[in-house]
């Protein structure tokens, strides 16, 4: 079933809020998200800033201990202008460098504006245009900055951060066509989504991607009895796991441990094979290093598993057939 | 001038050791390296284990405050069998996971052996072959694990770790065709090289790549008066900087700060342009997370600079013309 | 005014929950707390485990931007037996040490039991008694493990962790006679308290102090317009600030920055004096290193300020006169 | 035997340098150290700055795998004026705070000067005197900032940092009367000592204590076959271990693991007793958080061990009888 949902209010936390819609296993939801400052597709500020979330969506039959699969069907910027912050965050630079160049660091409050070209899939810097970058044009790559499910213990966690429930991971790999798996901590999973970026560098080191409102479409599936501990995902080429914490070293521990669990439970690898495969073939992508919790993603190419006779057909493939 | 150098002894530290050869700006050195355990191209153990280094090479006219450019001309495994450790390092996994699965973790001392196929550029697991991986074949990608120049203060720093002088960075991007730039801290720079890997996953999380002895060829250039703070590098597509420290958060600070300096000093970017470009276009690759100091690499695509009219022709291009 | 409040329910998050009682500036509350597993003064389990909190208490006239002062008048274990976990947490030991000694680490689930002697102010290990410790007796030092005010954005944050609103700091200095200052983020401040420990080592490295239910008495004051960023406190001898984050390095940054602010805004120190005083006289105490966020406390002796003619009379002194 | 040794040169690394003196097990050495900038007891600069070390002293019969005990007999400032840096290091403050207050942070290069009063055991700020601190007088507490033994692998490690060989730990507990134990990595142990502080706050957060030249006297003992992994120490009241690394979280792991080893190998504690004792009684002191590697100290009161019938008589007691 396909639901068209028009949001009327948004949340700045991911939590056990009253659901805006009840949907079933296999349903598709078409809706929209406002940008990080609460501006909608008309540019109007309709809610409080800070990655406001559309939802939560209650998925029938999802219970704690299950896993919720969310396939990102479509992510489309739905207004002409997005914005970015202009300065690398202080904690991303050497502390002593900040002190010595503080006067030369650009004004942190004057935002940049970027024009969307959805047909060409490009973005163009349109303000200011008097820097060396001029009217720089870059490829568009729409991605979800912040999404997830209600955390454990009826917590309501700020959309500025992330944890095992997902949240503000700002990973460039959360693009159209990807399937994301979240551990379920509350009845109905209570899925939230927001904070669209037309483009973003690794780490979101200026504190923003190109912030923009989205039209989004996604499809949900409940994996009954499937236990997971951290967000997982897959695309055509990779399976991956995400660890969210600080410092990054700890993200690596979470993501790597989750991958070891996954390879052994679902992909038929004995411990020695799982460890050896990771040793020589693992790849890591860096999500957010701006927020209170950082994100690191641990990836394995599916072809490596296929080459040794392991079937990587999965929920993701079912989604792709839709 | 081309030097053929046959090493007779090796060092387990990078330091102000007596040079094995004096070379000039622009010279090319053809030599060999032993593997991480001190085994040479015949498989014989010829020196103490721990990333033994060939060198140091004294480069005439390189003085503290200059930068040494090293172009990796050729990196070729020179014996038939390499080896890897079989277990993800304990500090890469969740601490509590280790405690609970300690009994099931594979024996950490039984190495894997891999066959080199230099013509096909592949490696094949040949021992053990009774795991789920069987005789898995992977693409070969020879890289330098540990190299660098003598550090400041006549320090002699273990090849197990890394710092601003380079060292055991274990970055998969240090392959043939790359130019690496090291800050010079001692007269003659005193370049060391060793620890070849036929292949390695990101992070060197099992503590080894596929460890193998190499035939290596490299060419050196002295960039007089060029000040740098951390290792830098470039290939056809990217310029990059490497930060070495712990935790990874600090590597990111070092590498990002060094990139900001470089973009502003050599690539004609005003501060706002440098910050904005990094914000939406930076990429990070993870080097070693196994050693006492970790490594993170900050990258920018050259095409982005070219597209806004900035010339990225550099020492690297000169090397490439050779 | 003195309120006697008997709790009927508890929260496992600190958040904008419905207040259990409205109190006024200057009021004193006498109430009780259950232990970390939800057991009350009779030993009965009356609520879900995980540092259940008594409250929240709505303090009239406390608004975001103000500071709430809470004086801990009395903290008294109110049942005969407390308990501790028996094993240092895995992430507090070297990762490789855990792997190699995992089999020898004591059973993590068999708790220790300790007898309270409130008159003598001692605790005695009573189960097991067949270890080398025998019936070891230690001085009692009752302290609050977890308390704080509702965080910003209507968040509800697990009592397993801590942040700028307070939370599970497990600092041994939060004893009777101390005044704690919390930044106010929500109308009424919404003060929560729980997780009493009869004794605890630095860091709460086994994951518990001696967990026990408490009779507690505290007095609140609203400091209108007093801006603070992190929990602060004072006792007869010290003023102190607490930073909560991970890694500990970041806690130090938060606590030290807060102390620099406080010394300059309230204690009449010019920047150079504040920096120089901290440089040679600062002391740090370590709170929790067990939880998702760690805690570090930055302290300055009041006598140092008095000796240079600075008045350290404060809200704390007013409380002490009561 | 007592040796009077007058240094003629100093090292800025701790390493396998040529010994300046050979001494025997039980010998006492009376010598002097210059301050962190290489200034001696006359105030003259006699060597390169950066914690220059007196030594190394070769202790006969000390071999890798042994432990060297060093009793700090006397530490006496030997000139009238010491100095400190005036500003908390940038990496000890919140990154964003630094950016916003950079202009107001005091000039980092103008040092403070302090007058020594060895008889009264006080220090007095004498320059500048126009700050709010005026001519502040503080209790003197002379301590060793940097000392240790030659590290493994013939490394020579900068005196700016620390590791398992000791080094720049800047722990306020290294005062007269303390016995320090170092793992021996090289024949003769090769003990170095320097960097005296008349006083220091926890963490050495301005990058210096009150830097001063010292007259020092110490006595050495070789503990044959005694294996240790990290520096240990003891005084009248405590046994303690030091972990050196970054971030602080890792220092805690090293120090706590070393204490668990020590309690079980030398103090007759079964694993459960060792873990339980640490859980409720451990104390941590913070050493340096300024340098590349930080330091954390894990302590247990001797009286706790005595109370359960464990003999804490040790090498330390033998020294104390001298």
Tab-separated table of C-alpha atoms in Angstrom, chain C residues 97 109 123 143 156 195 215-216 252 263 271 275 284 316:
chain	number	residue	atom	x	y	z
C	97	UNK	CA	44.515	-8.206	28.439
C	109	UNK	CA	26.767	-11.714	37.322
C	123	UNK	CA	30.145	-0.842	55.206
C	143	UNK	CA	26.910	10.032	47.506
C	156	UNK	CA	14.451	12.495	27.746
C	195	UNK	CA	21.110	6.111	42.307
C	215	UNK	CA	16.485	8.790	52.518
C	216	UNK	CA	17.390	12.141	51.034
C	252	UNK	CA	38.484	18.115	30.739
C	263	UNK	CA	36.424	32.529	37.768
C	271	UNK	CA	42.071	36.349	32.122
C	275	UNK	CA	44.830	31.035	33.541
C	284	UNK	CA	40.945	17.288	38.737
C	316	UNK	CA	26.509	27.666	49.376
